[in-house]
Short mmCIF file of C-alpha atoms and ligand atoms in Angstrom, two decimals:
data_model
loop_
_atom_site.label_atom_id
_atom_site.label_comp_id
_atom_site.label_asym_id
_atom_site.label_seq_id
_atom_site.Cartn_x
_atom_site.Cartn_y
_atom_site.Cartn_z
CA UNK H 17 28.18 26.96 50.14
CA UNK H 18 24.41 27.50 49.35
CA UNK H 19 21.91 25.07 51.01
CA UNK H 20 20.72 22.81 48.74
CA UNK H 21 17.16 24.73 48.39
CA UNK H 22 19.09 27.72 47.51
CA UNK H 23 19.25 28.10 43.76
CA UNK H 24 22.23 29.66 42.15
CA UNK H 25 22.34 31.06 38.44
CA UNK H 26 22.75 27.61 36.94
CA UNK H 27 25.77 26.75 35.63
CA UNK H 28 24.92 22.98 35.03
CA UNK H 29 21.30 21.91 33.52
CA UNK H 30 21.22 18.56 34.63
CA UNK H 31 18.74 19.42 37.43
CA UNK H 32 16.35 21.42 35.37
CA UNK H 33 16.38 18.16 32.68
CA UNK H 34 15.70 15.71 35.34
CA UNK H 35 13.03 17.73 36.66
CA UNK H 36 11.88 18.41 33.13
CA UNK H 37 11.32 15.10 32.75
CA UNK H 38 9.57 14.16 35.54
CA UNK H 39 7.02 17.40 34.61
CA UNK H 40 6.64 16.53 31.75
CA UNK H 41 6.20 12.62 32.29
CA UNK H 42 2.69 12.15 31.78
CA UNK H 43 3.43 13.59 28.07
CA UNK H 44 5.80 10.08 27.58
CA UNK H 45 2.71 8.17 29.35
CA UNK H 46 -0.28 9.25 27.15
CA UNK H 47 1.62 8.69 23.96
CA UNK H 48 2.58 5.18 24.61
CA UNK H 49 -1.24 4.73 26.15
CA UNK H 50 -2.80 6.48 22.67
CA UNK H 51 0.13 4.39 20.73
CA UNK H 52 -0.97 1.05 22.37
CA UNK H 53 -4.94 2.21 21.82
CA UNK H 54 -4.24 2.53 18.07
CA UNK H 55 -2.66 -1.06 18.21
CA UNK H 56 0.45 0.14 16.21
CA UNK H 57 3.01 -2.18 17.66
CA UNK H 58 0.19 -5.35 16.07
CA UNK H 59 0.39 -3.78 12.66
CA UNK H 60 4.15 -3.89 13.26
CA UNK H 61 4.78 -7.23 13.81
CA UNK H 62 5.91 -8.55 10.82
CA UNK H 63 8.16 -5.83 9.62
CA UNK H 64 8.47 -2.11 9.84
CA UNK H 65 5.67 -0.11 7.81
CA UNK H 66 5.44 3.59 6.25
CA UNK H 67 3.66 5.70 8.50
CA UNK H 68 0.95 6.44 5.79
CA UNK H 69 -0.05 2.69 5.96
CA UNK H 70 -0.04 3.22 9.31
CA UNK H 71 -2.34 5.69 9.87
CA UNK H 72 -4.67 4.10 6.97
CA UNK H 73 -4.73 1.26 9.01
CA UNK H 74 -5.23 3.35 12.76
CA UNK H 75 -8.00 5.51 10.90
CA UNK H 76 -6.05 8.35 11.91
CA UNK H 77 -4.30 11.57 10.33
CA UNK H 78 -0.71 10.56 8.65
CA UNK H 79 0.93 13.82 9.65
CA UNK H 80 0.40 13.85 13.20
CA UNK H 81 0.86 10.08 13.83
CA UNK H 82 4.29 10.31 12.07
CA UNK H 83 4.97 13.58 15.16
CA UNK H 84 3.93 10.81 18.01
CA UNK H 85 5.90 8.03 16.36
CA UNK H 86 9.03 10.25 15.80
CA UNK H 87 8.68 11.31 19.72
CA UNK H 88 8.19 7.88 20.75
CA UNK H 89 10.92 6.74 18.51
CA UNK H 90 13.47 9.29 20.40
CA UNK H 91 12.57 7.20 23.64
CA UNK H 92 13.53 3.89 22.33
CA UNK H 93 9.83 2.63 21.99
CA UNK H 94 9.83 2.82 17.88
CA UNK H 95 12.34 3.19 15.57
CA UNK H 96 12.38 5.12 12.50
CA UNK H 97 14.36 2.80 10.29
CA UNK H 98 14.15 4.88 6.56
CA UNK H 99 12.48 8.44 6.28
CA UNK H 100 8.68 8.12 7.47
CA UNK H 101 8.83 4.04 8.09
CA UNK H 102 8.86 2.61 11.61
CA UNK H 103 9.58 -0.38 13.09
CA UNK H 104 9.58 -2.28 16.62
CA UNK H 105 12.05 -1.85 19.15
CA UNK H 106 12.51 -4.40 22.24
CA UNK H 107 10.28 -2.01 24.15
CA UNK H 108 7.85 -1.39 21.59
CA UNK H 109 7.40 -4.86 20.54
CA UNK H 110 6.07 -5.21 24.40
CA UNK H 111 2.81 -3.52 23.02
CA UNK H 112 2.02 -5.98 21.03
CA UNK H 113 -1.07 -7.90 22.36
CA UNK H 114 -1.03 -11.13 23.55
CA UNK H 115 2.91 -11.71 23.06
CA UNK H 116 5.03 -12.93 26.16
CA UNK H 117 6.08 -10.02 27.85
CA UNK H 118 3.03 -7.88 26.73
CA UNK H 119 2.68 -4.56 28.80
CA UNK H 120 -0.02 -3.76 26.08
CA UNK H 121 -3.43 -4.35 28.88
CA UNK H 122 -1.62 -2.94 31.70
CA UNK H 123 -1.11 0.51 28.99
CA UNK H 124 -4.63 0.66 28.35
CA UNK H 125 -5.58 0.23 31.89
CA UNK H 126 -3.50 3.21 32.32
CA UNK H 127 -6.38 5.39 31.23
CA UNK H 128 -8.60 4.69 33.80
CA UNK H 129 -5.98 5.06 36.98
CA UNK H 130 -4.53 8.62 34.81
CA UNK H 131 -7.85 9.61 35.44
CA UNK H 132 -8.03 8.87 39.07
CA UNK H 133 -4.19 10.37 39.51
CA UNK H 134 -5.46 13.45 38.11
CA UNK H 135 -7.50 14.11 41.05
CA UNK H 136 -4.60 12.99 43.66
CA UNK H 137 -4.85 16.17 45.58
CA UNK H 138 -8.16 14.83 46.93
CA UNK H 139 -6.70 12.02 48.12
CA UNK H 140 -3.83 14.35 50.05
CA UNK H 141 -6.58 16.21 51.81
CA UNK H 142 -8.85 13.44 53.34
CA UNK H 143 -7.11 9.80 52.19
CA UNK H 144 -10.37 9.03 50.47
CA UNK H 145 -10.01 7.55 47.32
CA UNK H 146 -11.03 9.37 44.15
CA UNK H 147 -11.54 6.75 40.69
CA UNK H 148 -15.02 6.31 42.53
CA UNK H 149 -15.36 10.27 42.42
CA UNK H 150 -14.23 10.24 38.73
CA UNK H 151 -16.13 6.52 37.81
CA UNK H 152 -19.17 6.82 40.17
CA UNK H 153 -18.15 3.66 41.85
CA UNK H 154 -15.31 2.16 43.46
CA UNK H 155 -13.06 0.29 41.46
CA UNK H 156 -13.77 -3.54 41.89
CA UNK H 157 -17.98 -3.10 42.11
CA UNK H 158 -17.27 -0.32 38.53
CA UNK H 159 -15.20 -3.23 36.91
CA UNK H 160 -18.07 -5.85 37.62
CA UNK H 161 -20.69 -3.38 35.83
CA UNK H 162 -18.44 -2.87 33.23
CA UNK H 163 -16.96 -6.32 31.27
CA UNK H 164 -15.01 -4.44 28.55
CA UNK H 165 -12.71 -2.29 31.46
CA UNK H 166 -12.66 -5.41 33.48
CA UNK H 167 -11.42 -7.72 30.42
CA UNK H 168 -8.50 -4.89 30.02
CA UNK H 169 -8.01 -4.82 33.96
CA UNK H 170 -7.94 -8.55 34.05
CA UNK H 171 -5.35 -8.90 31.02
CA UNK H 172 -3.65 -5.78 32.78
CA UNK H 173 -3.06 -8.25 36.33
CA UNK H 174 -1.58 -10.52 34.02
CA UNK H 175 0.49 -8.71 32.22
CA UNK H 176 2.14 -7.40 35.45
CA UNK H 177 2.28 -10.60 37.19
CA UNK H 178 3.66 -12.66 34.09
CA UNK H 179 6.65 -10.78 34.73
CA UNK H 180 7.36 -11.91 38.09
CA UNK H 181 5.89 -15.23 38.09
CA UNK H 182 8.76 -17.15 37.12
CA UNK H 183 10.75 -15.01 40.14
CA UNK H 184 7.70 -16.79 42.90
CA UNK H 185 7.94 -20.19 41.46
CA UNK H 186 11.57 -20.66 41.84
CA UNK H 187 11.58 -18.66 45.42
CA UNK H 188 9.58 -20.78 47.17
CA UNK H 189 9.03 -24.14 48.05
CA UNK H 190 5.05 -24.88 46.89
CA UNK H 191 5.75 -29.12 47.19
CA UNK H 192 5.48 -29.28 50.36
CA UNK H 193 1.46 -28.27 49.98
CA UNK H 194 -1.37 -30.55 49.09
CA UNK H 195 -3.93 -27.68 48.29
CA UNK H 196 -2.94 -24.05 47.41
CA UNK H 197 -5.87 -21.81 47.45
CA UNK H 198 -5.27 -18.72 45.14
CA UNK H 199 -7.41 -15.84 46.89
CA UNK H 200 -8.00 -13.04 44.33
CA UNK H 201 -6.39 -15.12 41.90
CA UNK H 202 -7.32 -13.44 39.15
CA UNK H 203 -7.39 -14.72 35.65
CA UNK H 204 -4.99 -17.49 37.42
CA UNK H 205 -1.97 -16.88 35.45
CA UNK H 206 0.76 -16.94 38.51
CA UNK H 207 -1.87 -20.29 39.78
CA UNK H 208 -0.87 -21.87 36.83
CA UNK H 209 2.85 -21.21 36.78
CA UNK H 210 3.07 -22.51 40.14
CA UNK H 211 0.63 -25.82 39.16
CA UNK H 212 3.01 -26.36 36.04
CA UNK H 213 5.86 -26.60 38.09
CA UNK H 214 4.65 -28.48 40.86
CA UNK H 215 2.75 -31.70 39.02
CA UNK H 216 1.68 -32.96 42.39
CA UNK H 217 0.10 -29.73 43.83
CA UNK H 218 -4.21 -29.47 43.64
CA UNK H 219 -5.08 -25.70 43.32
CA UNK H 220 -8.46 -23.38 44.03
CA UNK H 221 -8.18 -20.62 41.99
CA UNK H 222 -10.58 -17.85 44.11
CA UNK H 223 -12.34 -14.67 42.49
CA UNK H 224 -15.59 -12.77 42.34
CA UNK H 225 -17.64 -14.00 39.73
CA UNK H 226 -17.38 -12.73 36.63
CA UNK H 227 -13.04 -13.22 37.13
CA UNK H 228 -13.91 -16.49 38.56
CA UNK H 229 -15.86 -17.62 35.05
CA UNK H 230 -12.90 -16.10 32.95
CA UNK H 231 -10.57 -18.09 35.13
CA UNK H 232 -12.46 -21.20 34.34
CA UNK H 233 -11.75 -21.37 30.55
CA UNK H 234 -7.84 -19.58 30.94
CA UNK H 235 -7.36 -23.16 32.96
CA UNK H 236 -9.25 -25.48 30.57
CA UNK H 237 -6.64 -24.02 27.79
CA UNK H 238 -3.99 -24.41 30.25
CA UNK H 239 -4.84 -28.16 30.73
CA UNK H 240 -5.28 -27.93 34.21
CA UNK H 241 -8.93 -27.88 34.90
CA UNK H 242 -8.54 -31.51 36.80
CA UNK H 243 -5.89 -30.40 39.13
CA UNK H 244 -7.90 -26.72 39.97
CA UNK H 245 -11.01 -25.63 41.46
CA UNK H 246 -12.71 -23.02 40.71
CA UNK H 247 -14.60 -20.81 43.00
CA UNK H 248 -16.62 -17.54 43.13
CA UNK H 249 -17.23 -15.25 45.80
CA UNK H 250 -16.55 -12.83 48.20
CA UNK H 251 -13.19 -12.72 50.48
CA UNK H 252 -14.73 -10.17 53.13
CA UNK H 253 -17.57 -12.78 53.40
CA UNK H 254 -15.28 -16.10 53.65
CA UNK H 255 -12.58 -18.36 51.57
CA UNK H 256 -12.92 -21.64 50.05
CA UNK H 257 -11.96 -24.07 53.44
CA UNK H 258 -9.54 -26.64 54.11
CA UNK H 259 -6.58 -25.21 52.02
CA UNK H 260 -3.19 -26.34 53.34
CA UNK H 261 -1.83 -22.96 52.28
CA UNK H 262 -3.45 -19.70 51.18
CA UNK H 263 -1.87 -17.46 48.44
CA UNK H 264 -2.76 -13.58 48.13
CA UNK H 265 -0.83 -11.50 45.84
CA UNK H 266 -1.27 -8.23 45.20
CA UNK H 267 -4.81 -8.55 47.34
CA UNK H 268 -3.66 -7.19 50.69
CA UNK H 269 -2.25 -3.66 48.99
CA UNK H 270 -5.13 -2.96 47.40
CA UNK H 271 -7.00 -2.48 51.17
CA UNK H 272 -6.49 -0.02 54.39
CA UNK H 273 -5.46 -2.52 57.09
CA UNK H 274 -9.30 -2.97 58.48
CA UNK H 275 -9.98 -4.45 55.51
CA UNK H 276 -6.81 -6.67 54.78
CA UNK H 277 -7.40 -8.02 58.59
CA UNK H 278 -10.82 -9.32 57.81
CA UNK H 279 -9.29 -10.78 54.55
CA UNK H 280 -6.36 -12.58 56.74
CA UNK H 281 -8.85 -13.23 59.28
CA UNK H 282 -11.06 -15.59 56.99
CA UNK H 283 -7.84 -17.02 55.73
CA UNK H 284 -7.42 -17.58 59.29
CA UNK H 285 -10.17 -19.50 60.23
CA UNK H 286 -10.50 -21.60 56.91
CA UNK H 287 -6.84 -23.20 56.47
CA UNK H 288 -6.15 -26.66 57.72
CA UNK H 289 -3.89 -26.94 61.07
CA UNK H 290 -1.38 -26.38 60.01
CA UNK H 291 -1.56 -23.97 56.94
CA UNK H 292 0.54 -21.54 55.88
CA UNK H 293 -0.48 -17.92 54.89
CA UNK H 294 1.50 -16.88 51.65
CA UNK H 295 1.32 -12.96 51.51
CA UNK H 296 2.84 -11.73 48.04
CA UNK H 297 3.83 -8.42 48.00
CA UNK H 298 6.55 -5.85 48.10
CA UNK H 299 8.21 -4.85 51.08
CA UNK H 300 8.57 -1.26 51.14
CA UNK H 301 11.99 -0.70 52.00
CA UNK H 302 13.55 1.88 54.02
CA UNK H 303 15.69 4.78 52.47
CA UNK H 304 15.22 7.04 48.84
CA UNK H 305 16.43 4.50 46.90
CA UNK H 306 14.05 4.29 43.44
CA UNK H 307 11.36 1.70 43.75
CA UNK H 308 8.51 0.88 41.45
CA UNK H 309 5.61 0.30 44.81
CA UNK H 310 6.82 3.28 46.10
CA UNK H 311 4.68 4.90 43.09
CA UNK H 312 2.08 2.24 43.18
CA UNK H 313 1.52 2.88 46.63
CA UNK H 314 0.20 6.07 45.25
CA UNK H 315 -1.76 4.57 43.00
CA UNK H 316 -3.09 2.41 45.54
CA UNK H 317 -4.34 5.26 47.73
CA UNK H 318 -6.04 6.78 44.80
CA UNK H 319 -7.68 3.93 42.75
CA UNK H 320 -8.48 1.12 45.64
CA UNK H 321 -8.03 3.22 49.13
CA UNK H 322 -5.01 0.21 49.63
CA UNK H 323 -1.14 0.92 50.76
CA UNK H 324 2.26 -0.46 49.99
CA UNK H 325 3.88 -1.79 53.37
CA UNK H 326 6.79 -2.39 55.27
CA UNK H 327 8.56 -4.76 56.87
CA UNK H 328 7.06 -3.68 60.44
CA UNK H 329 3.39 -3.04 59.06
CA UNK H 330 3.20 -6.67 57.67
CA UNK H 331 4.12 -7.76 61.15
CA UNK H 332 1.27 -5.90 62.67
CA UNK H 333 -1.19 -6.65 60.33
CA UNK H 334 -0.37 -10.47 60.79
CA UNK H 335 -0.62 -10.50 64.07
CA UNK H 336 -3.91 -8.58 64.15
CA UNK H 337 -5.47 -11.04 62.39
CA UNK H 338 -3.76 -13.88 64.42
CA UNK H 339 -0.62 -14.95 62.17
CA UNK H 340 2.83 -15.06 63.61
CA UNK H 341 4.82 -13.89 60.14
CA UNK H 342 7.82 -16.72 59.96
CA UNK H 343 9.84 -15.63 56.81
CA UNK H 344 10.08 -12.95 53.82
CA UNK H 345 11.45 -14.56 51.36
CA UNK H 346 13.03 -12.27 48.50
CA UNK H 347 12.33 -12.83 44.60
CA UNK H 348 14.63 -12.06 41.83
CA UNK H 349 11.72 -9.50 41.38
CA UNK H 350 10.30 -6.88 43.90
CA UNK H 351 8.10 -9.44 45.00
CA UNK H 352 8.67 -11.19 48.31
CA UNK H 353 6.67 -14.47 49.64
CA UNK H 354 5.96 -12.89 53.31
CA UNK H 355 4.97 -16.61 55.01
CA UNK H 356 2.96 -16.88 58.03
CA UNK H 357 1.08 -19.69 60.50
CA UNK H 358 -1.67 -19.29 63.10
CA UNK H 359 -0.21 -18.04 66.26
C1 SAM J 25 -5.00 -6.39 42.06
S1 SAM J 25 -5.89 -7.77 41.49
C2 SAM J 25 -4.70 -9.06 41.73
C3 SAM J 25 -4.98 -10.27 40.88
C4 SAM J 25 -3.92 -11.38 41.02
N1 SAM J 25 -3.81 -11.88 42.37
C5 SAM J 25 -2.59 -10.87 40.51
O1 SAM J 25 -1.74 -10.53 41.34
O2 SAM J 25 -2.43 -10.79 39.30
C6 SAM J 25 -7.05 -8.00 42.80
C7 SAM J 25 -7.99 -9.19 42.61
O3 SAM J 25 -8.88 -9.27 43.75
C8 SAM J 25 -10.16 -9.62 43.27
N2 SAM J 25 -11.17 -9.17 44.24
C9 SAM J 25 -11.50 -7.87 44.51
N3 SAM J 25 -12.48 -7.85 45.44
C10 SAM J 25 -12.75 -9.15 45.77
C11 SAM J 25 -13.65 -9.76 46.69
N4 SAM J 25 -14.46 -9.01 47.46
N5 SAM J 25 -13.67 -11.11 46.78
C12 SAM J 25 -12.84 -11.86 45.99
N6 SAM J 25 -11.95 -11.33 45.10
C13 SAM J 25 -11.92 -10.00 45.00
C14 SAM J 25 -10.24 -8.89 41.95
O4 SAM J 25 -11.28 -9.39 41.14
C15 SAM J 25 -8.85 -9.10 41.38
O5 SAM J 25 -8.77 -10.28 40.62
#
């Protein structure tokens, strides 16, 4: 029997196309990003269209758009439904913007972390990050200076966490809390879904500025500027106070553990007696089985310097920063609620 490093004259292919695949991947990735730039899935959305209209409307060359929509279309993201005339499929139609269920922000955003990804063998040498070697600055202080990424990164957050949202609410219990305080809330959308279904529950929706003033009008519309705060500022400085429980999802990730302690640390010191810390993240599990974080734990090391965890690293980092961790509660999604109280 060869080992399994020892390759044979192949007899079966399926190897070589899974591999394929998987070297080739980024091919699939830019022409759903450039797809989604050109806003094709919009000018879909009441019908299918010939690809010359098309490409009229995407100020682009008929010929060649017709080549990325006929690839695209042998993935199942477009259809070609009569000779040169596409149409949406249920995973095109997810690139429309704006539309429940849009991935279309999140795509775009894709551009930006590509760029760090390309550079990922810098990050394999010394763990540094490298979008701030690509961007000239690391990613939160480059999306401040720059309102147009940051409106895509923002709408990107809520794409992604509109998917699980529903999964949180019905996981946990948020009743049993006067005030939730929504650290790196974001544009506020999982805030929301948790104030919607809990009519009694106040909330403090917490971001740096300019997220914090986009967050103000996305709860006006939402008709729940009377039961949530707003506030601006700067979680490695301090956290609005007095919050009977403190929410952070997708915050702690996106930091090396110094950095999430001092973020758990003035969560710490500003909840009420008896407040509960509400961690929202995905617990790396053990074993090869396939697992979306796995891959954005990459990501994490290259854009923000931050780290998936497991099981036993939550632990530690809670206690670090004086939390005993009481319960990981599962979601239908990858998302668990990982609760914890002062020590
Ligand atoms: C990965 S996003 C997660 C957003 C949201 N919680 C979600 O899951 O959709 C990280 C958030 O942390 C915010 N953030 C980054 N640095 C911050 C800081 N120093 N103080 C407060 N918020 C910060 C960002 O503006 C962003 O909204």
């Amino acid at each position: 029997m060869p080992s399994p490093g020892q390759l044979q004259e192949p007899t079966d292919h399926s190897s070589a196309d899974a591999l394929l695949q998987m070297i080739t991947g980024f091919w699939t990735s830019q022409a759903v990003l450039v797809a989604a730039k050109l806003g094709i899935a919009d000018l879909l959305k009441d019908g299918p269209k010939p690809c010359a209209e098309l490409a009229r409307s995407a100020g682009v060359r008929p010929q060649a758009l017709y080549r990325l929509l006929r690839a695209l279309a042998s993935v199942g993201v477009f259809r070609e439904e009569e000779e040169g005339c596409f149409g949406l499929t249920p995973l095109g139609a997810r690139l429309q913007t704006g539309v429940p269920g849009s991935l279309r922000a999140f795509t775009l955003f894709q551009e930006y972390q590509y760029r760090a990804w390309e550079a990922v063998l810098h990050s394999l040498r010394t763990e540094e990050t490298t979008f701030d070697k690509v961007q000239g600055q690391p990613l939160f202080p480059y999306l401040a200076a720059h309102p147009a990424v940051a409106a895509v990164f923002n709408e990107g957050m809520t794409n992604l966490t509109a998917q699980v949202a529903a999964a949180v609410v019905a996981a946990y219990d948020f009743a049993q809390f006067g005030t939730l305080v929504d650290v790196g809330g974001g544009a506020g959308i999982l805030l929301t879904r948790i104030l919607k279904a809990n009519p009694a529950l106040r909330g403090v929706l917490f971001d740096v500025p300019h997220v914090a003033e986009n967050a103000k009008s996305r709860m006006a519309e939402a008709g729940l500027s009377d039961r949530c705060a707003i506030a601006a500022g700067d979680f490695f400085q301090a956290v609005p106070p007095r919050g009977d429980a403190y929410l952070l999802k997708w915050i702690i990730h996106d930091w090396d553990d110094e950095r999430a302690i001092t973020i758990l640390k003035h969560c710490h010191s500003a909840m009420t007696e008896r407040g509960k810390l509400l961690v929202i993240e995905a617990v790396l599990p053990p074993g090869n089985a396939p697992f979306f974080h796995k891959w954005l734990d990459l990501t994490m090391l290259v854009v923000t310097g931050g780290r998936e965890r497991t099981e036993g690293e939550y632990r530690a980092l809670y206690e670090a920063a004086g939390f005993r961790l009481t319960r990981i509660i599962p979601t239908a999604s990858e998302m668990s609620v990982i609760e914890g109280v002062r020590a």
